[in-house]
Amino acid sequence: MGLILLVVIWLITLVSTYFFIAKTWWLPAGASAAAASIDHHFTVSFILMGIVFVAAQLALGYLVWSYRDRGSSSSKVSYSHGNTTLEIVWTALTTILFVGMNLASSSIWASERFRPAASDSVQVEVTGMQFAWYFRYSGPDGKFGATKPELEDASAGGEAALGLDTKDPASKDDVVSGVMVVPVNREVEVILRAHDVIHSFFIPEMRFKQDAGAGRAIHMHFTAIQTGDYELLCAELCGLGHYKMHGIVRVVTPEEFDKWLAAREAEKQ
């Protein structure tokens, strides 16, 4: 029985390790300025944790085999109260490992969340509601128009879903879209809001993920470095229609972005 357990433990360990080394379930190719740093930290974390995991599972299999029932009643059982020095050492090493990894990644986290967005960044207000995403651009005046809860009509979609106050002069040039269009190689400031429950704004290729809660405006930013269409997911279980709450982030050239935004503003005239 001990030999069977050893084989099972080691087989599961080696097979699962192979899938990570072969990257069969890896992240998609990065498309943001921060993706390379995030992927590097991600890889280092998996290597360090992988070494610990493999060593622990190989040791577990060995101990299962070494201390198997040999069917002899003559062997004496020895009891141990542990090794204080060994426990201090592995606790200290674990602490150093986790604290060190946290400090190594804190600058990456802070660069998109705590550092203010660039002055020439594109501001996009992102609102999640059951079960759709809406994206609002402030227009030439650089100001978002006021919204009012009593004007919200989710069934109507667009500006009505956000409760945009059309009497506010600042709202005249606001553009509301069902597709998030952003320019390549230019920082995008995302202002995250939620209409009802907690939603999670997740773009895998951008390595960008943040929860959005009702009553809060969360400011973050990223820079896309590859043009193309990328899927936007809600990574928070937000209700029965959660499975269909996805959208498109379209990264275009600066010229294409300006033309798109101007066309949307012209449609409002």
mmCIF file with all atom_site columns, C-alpha atoms in Angstrom, residues 76-186:
data_model
loop_
_atom_site.group_PDB
_atom_site.id
_atom_site.type_symbol
_atom_site.label_atom_id
_atom_site.label_alt_id
_atom_site.label_comp_id
_atom_site.label_asym_id
_atom_site.label_entity_id
_atom_site.label_seq_id
_atom_site.pdbx_PDB_ins_code
_atom_site.Cartn_x
_atom_site.Cartn_y
_atom_site.Cartn_z
_atom_site.occupancy
_atom_site.B_iso_or_equiv
_atom_site.pdbx_formal_charge
_atom_site.auth_seq_id
_atom_site.auth_comp_id
_atom_site.auth_asym_id
_atom_site.auth_atom_id
_atom_site.pdbx_PDB_model_num
ATOM 1   C CA . LYS A 1 76  ? 9.226   -0.040 18.422  1.00 0.00 ? 76  LYS A CA 1
ATOM 2   C CA . VAL A 1 77  ? 7.287   3.166  17.960  1.00 0.00 ? 77  VAL A CA 1
ATOM 3   C CA . SER A 1 78  ? 9.141   6.382  18.782  1.00 0.00 ? 78  SER A CA 1
ATOM 4   C CA . TYR A 1 79  ? 7.308   9.580  19.629  1.00 0.00 ? 79  TYR A CA 1
ATOM 5   C CA . SER A 1 80  ? 8.560   13.053 18.776  1.00 0.00 ? 80  SER A CA 1
ATOM 6   C CA . HIS A 1 81  ? 7.460   16.419 20.129  1.00 0.00 ? 81  HIS A CA 1
ATOM 7   C CA . GLY A 1 82  ? 8.910   18.179 17.095  1.00 0.00 ? 82  GLY A CA 1
ATOM 8   C CA . ASN A 1 83  ? 12.032  20.188 16.418  1.00 0.00 ? 83  ASN A CA 1
ATOM 9   C CA . THR A 1 84  ? 11.771  23.789 17.570  1.00 0.00 ? 84  THR A CA 1
ATOM 10  C CA . THR A 1 85  ? 14.810  24.915 15.587  1.00 0.00 ? 85  THR A CA 1
ATOM 11  C CA . LEU A 1 86  ? 13.475  23.382 12.376  1.00 0.00 ? 86  LEU A CA 1
ATOM 12  C CA . GLU A 1 87  ? 10.052  24.967 12.880  1.00 0.00 ? 87  GLU A CA 1
ATOM 13  C CA . ILE A 1 88  ? 11.624  28.398 13.435  1.00 0.00 ? 88  ILE A CA 1
ATOM 14  C CA . VAL A 1 89  ? 13.754  28.009 10.302  1.00 0.00 ? 89  VAL A CA 1
ATOM 15  C CA . TRP A 1 90  ? 10.913  27.037 7.941   1.00 0.00 ? 90  TRP A CA 1
ATOM 16  C CA . THR A 1 91  ? 8.584   29.662 9.414   1.00 0.00 ? 91  THR A CA 1
ATOM 17  C CA . ALA A 1 92  ? 11.243  32.350 8.929   1.00 0.00 ? 92  ALA A CA 1
ATOM 18  C CA . LEU A 1 93  ? 11.968  31.213 5.367   1.00 0.00 ? 93  LEU A CA 1
ATOM 19  C CA . THR A 1 94  ? 8.256   31.217 4.515   1.00 0.00 ? 94  THR A CA 1
ATOM 20  C CA . THR A 1 95  ? 7.863   34.711 5.930   1.00 0.00 ? 95  THR A CA 1
ATOM 21  C CA . ILE A 1 96  ? 10.866  36.008 3.995   1.00 0.00 ? 96  ILE A CA 1
ATOM 22  C CA . LEU A 1 97  ? 9.584   34.407 0.790   1.00 0.00 ? 97  LEU A CA 1
ATOM 23  C CA . PHE A 1 98  ? 6.053   35.819 0.997   1.00 0.00 ? 98  PHE A CA 1
ATOM 24  C CA . VAL A 1 99  ? 7.072   39.274 2.261   1.00 0.00 ? 99  VAL A CA 1
ATOM 25  C CA . GLY A 1 100 ? 9.809   39.462 -0.368  1.00 0.00 ? 100 GLY A CA 1
ATOM 26  C CA . MET A 1 101 ? 7.426   38.551 -3.185  1.00 0.00 ? 101 MET A CA 1
ATOM 27  C CA . ASN A 1 102 ? 4.935   41.117 -1.922  1.00 0.00 ? 102 ASN A CA 1
ATOM 28  C CA . LEU A 1 103 ? 7.547   43.875 -1.862  1.00 0.00 ? 103 LEU A CA 1
ATOM 29  C CA . ALA A 1 104 ? 8.792   42.873 -5.339  1.00 0.00 ? 104 ALA A CA 1
ATOM 30  C CA . SER A 1 105 ? 5.306   43.222 -6.816  1.00 0.00 ? 105 SER A CA 1
ATOM 31  C CA . SER A 1 106 ? 4.101   46.263 -4.873  1.00 0.00 ? 106 SER A CA 1
ATOM 32  C CA . SER A 1 107 ? 5.610   48.734 -7.349  1.00 0.00 ? 107 SER A CA 1
ATOM 33  C CA . ILE A 1 108 ? 3.782   47.043 -10.250 1.00 0.00 ? 108 ILE A CA 1
ATOM 34  C CA . TRP A 1 109 ? 0.507   47.210 -8.348  1.00 0.00 ? 109 TRP A CA 1
ATOM 35  C CA . ALA A 1 110 ? 1.039   50.824 -7.304  1.00 0.00 ? 110 ALA A CA 1
ATOM 36  C CA . SER A 1 111 ? 1.994   51.978 -10.808 1.00 0.00 ? 111 SER A CA 1
ATOM 37  C CA . GLU A 1 112 ? -1.547  51.369 -12.087 1.00 0.00 ? 112 GLU A CA 1
ATOM 38  C CA . ARG A 1 113 ? -3.538  52.073 -8.939  1.00 0.00 ? 113 ARG A CA 1
ATOM 39  C CA . PHE A 1 114 ? -1.842  54.683 -6.745  1.00 0.00 ? 114 PHE A CA 1
ATOM 40  C CA . ARG A 1 115 ? 0.219   56.752 -9.193  1.00 0.00 ? 115 ARG A CA 1
ATOM 41  C CA . PRO A 1 116 ? -1.952  59.466 -10.790 1.00 0.00 ? 116 PRO A CA 1
ATOM 42  C CA . ALA A 1 117 ? -2.708  59.021 -14.481 1.00 0.00 ? 117 ALA A CA 1
ATOM 43  C CA . ALA A 1 118 ? -0.782  61.134 -16.986 1.00 0.00 ? 118 ALA A CA 1
ATOM 44  C CA . SER A 1 119 ? -2.211  64.572 -17.752 1.00 0.00 ? 119 SER A CA 1
ATOM 45  C CA . ASP A 1 120 ? -2.828  63.623 -21.394 1.00 0.00 ? 120 ASP A CA 1
ATOM 46  C CA . SER A 1 121 ? -4.486  60.294 -20.599 1.00 0.00 ? 121 SER A CA 1
ATOM 47  C CA . VAL A 1 122 ? -7.824  59.312 -22.098 1.00 0.00 ? 122 VAL A CA 1
ATOM 48  C CA . GLN A 1 123 ? -10.529 59.185 -19.442 1.00 0.00 ? 123 GLN A CA 1
ATOM 49  C CA . VAL A 1 124 ? -13.132 56.465 -19.742 1.00 0.00 ? 124 VAL A CA 1
ATOM 50  C CA . GLU A 1 125 ? -15.866 56.005 -17.166 1.00 0.00 ? 125 GLU A CA 1
ATOM 51  C CA . VAL A 1 126 ? -16.753 52.306 -17.006 1.00 0.00 ? 126 VAL A CA 1
ATOM 52  C CA . THR A 1 127 ? -20.057 51.308 -15.432 1.00 0.00 ? 127 THR A CA 1
ATOM 53  C CA . GLY A 1 128 ? -20.988 47.708 -14.770 1.00 0.00 ? 128 GLY A CA 1
ATOM 54  C CA . MET A 1 129 ? -24.606 46.733 -14.297 1.00 0.00 ? 129 MET A CA 1
ATOM 55  C CA . GLN A 1 130 ? -26.509 43.479 -14.516 1.00 0.00 ? 130 GLN A CA 1
ATOM 56  C CA . PHE A 1 131 ? -25.480 42.361 -17.098 1.00 0.00 ? 131 PHE A CA 1
ATOM 57  C CA . ALA A 1 132 ? -23.681 44.845 -19.356 1.00 0.00 ? 132 ALA A CA 1
ATOM 58  C CA . TRP A 1 133 ? -20.789 47.273 -19.523 1.00 0.00 ? 133 TRP A CA 1
ATOM 59  C CA . TYR A 1 134 ? -21.178 50.941 -20.517 1.00 0.00 ? 134 TYR A CA 1
ATOM 60  C CA . PHE A 1 135 ? -18.306 53.262 -21.414 1.00 0.00 ? 135 PHE A CA 1
ATOM 61  C CA . ARG A 1 136 ? -18.579 57.055 -21.216 1.00 0.00 ? 136 ARG A CA 1
ATOM 62  C CA . TYR A 1 137 ? -16.194 59.608 -22.725 1.00 0.00 ? 137 TYR A CA 1
ATOM 63  C CA . SER A 1 138 ? -16.234 63.236 -21.585 1.00 0.00 ? 138 SER A CA 1
ATOM 64  C CA . GLY A 1 139 ? -15.860 64.833 -25.024 1.00 0.00 ? 139 GLY A CA 1
ATOM 65  C CA . PRO A 1 140 ? -13.948 68.021 -25.995 1.00 0.00 ? 140 PRO A CA 1
ATOM 66  C CA . ASP A 1 141 ? -14.780 69.881 -22.756 1.00 0.00 ? 141 ASP A CA 1
ATOM 67  C CA . GLY A 1 142 ? -12.997 67.223 -20.693 1.00 0.00 ? 142 GLY A CA 1
ATOM 68  C CA . LYS A 1 143 ? -15.874 67.131 -18.194 1.00 0.00 ? 143 LYS A CA 1
ATOM 69  C CA . PHE A 1 144 ? -18.354 64.370 -17.474 1.00 0.00 ? 144 PHE A CA 1
ATOM 70  C CA . GLY A 1 145 ? -21.962 65.430 -17.266 1.00 0.00 ? 145 GLY A CA 1
ATOM 71  C CA . ALA A 1 146 ? -23.983 64.849 -14.123 1.00 0.00 ? 146 ALA A CA 1
ATOM 72  C CA . THR A 1 147 ? -25.941 61.629 -13.614 1.00 0.00 ? 147 THR A CA 1
ATOM 73  C CA . LYS A 1 148 ? -29.007 61.167 -11.431 1.00 0.00 ? 148 LYS A CA 1
ATOM 74  C CA . PRO A 1 149 ? -30.344 57.905 -9.965  1.00 0.00 ? 149 PRO A CA 1
ATOM 75  C CA . GLU A 1 150 ? -33.952 58.920 -10.658 1.00 0.00 ? 150 GLU A CA 1
ATOM 76  C CA . LEU A 1 151 ? -33.154 59.148 -14.386 1.00 0.00 ? 151 LEU A CA 1
ATOM 77  C CA . GLU A 1 152 ? -31.632 55.680 -14.652 1.00 0.00 ? 152 GLU A CA 1
ATOM 78  C CA . ASP A 1 153 ? -33.408 53.223 -16.928 1.00 0.00 ? 153 ASP A CA 1
ATOM 79  C CA . ALA A 1 154 ? -31.312 50.091 -17.432 1.00 0.00 ? 154 ALA A CA 1
ATOM 80  C CA . SER A 1 155 ? -33.816 48.633 -19.916 1.00 0.00 ? 155 SER A CA 1
ATOM 81  C CA . ALA A 1 156 ? -33.313 51.585 -22.282 1.00 0.00 ? 156 ALA A CA 1
ATOM 82  C CA . GLY A 1 157 ? -29.534 51.209 -22.436 1.00 0.00 ? 157 GLY A CA 1
ATOM 83  C CA . GLY A 1 158 ? -27.008 53.879 -23.414 1.00 0.00 ? 158 GLY A CA 1
ATOM 84  C CA . GLU A 1 159 ? -27.261 57.290 -21.750 1.00 0.00 ? 159 GLU A CA 1
ATOM 85  C CA . ALA A 1 160 ? -30.580 56.402 -20.115 1.00 0.00 ? 160 ALA A CA 1
ATOM 86  C CA . ALA A 1 161 ? -29.012 53.398 -18.373 1.00 0.00 ? 161 ALA A CA 1
ATOM 87  C CA . LEU A 1 162 ? -26.481 55.711 -16.741 1.00 0.00 ? 162 LEU A CA 1
ATOM 88  C CA . GLY A 1 163 ? -29.090 58.315 -15.833 1.00 0.00 ? 163 GLY A CA 1
ATOM 89  C CA . LEU A 1 164 ? -27.293 61.068 -17.742 1.00 0.00 ? 164 LEU A CA 1
ATOM 90  C CA . ASP A 1 165 ? -28.782 64.494 -17.003 1.00 0.00 ? 165 ASP A CA 1
ATOM 91  C CA . THR A 1 166 ? -29.260 66.058 -20.445 1.00 0.00 ? 166 THR A CA 1
ATOM 92  C CA . LYS A 1 167 ? -29.957 69.445 -18.831 1.00 0.00 ? 167 LYS A CA 1
ATOM 93  C CA . ASP A 1 168 ? -26.380 69.645 -17.595 1.00 0.00 ? 168 ASP A CA 1
ATOM 94  C CA . PRO A 1 169 ? -24.280 71.565 -20.173 1.00 0.00 ? 169 PRO A CA 1
ATOM 95  C CA . ALA A 1 170 ? -21.305 69.275 -19.505 1.00 0.00 ? 170 ALA A CA 1
ATOM 96  C CA . SER A 1 171 ? -23.315 66.274 -20.688 1.00 0.00 ? 171 SER A CA 1
ATOM 97  C CA . LYS A 1 172 ? -23.946 67.659 -24.189 1.00 0.00 ? 172 LYS A CA 1
ATOM 98  C CA . ASP A 1 173 ? -20.756 66.182 -25.633 1.00 0.00 ? 173 ASP A CA 1
ATOM 99  C CA . ASP A 1 174 ? -20.579 63.036 -23.471 1.00 0.00 ? 174 ASP A CA 1
ATOM 100 C CA . VAL A 1 175 ? -20.358 59.858 -25.543 1.00 0.00 ? 175 VAL A CA 1
ATOM 101 C CA . VAL A 1 176 ? -21.761 56.579 -24.196 1.00 0.00 ? 176 VAL A CA 1
ATOM 102 C CA . SER A 1 177 ? -20.724 53.394 -25.973 1.00 0.00 ? 177 SER A CA 1
ATOM 103 C CA . GLY A 1 178 ? -21.222 49.661 -25.594 1.00 0.00 ? 178 GLY A CA 1
ATOM 104 C CA . VAL A 1 179 ? -17.654 49.092 -26.862 1.00 0.00 ? 179 VAL A CA 1
ATOM 105 C CA . MET A 1 180 ? -14.578 50.461 -25.114 1.00 0.00 ? 180 MET A CA 1
ATOM 106 C CA . VAL A 1 181 ? -12.409 52.103 -27.768 1.00 0.00 ? 181 VAL A CA 1
ATOM 107 C CA . VAL A 1 182 ? -8.947  53.332 -26.706 1.00 0.00 ? 182 VAL A CA 1
ATOM 108 C CA . PRO A 1 183 ? -5.833  54.566 -28.540 1.00 0.00 ? 183 PRO A CA 1
ATOM 109 C CA . VAL A 1 184 ? -2.666  52.479 -28.628 1.00 0.00 ? 184 VAL A CA 1
ATOM 110 C CA . ASN A 1 185 ? 0.445   53.655 -26.736 1.00 0.00 ? 185 ASN A CA 1
ATOM 111 C CA . ARG A 1 186 ? -1.497  56.256 -24.772 1.00 0.00 ? 186 ARG A CA 1
#
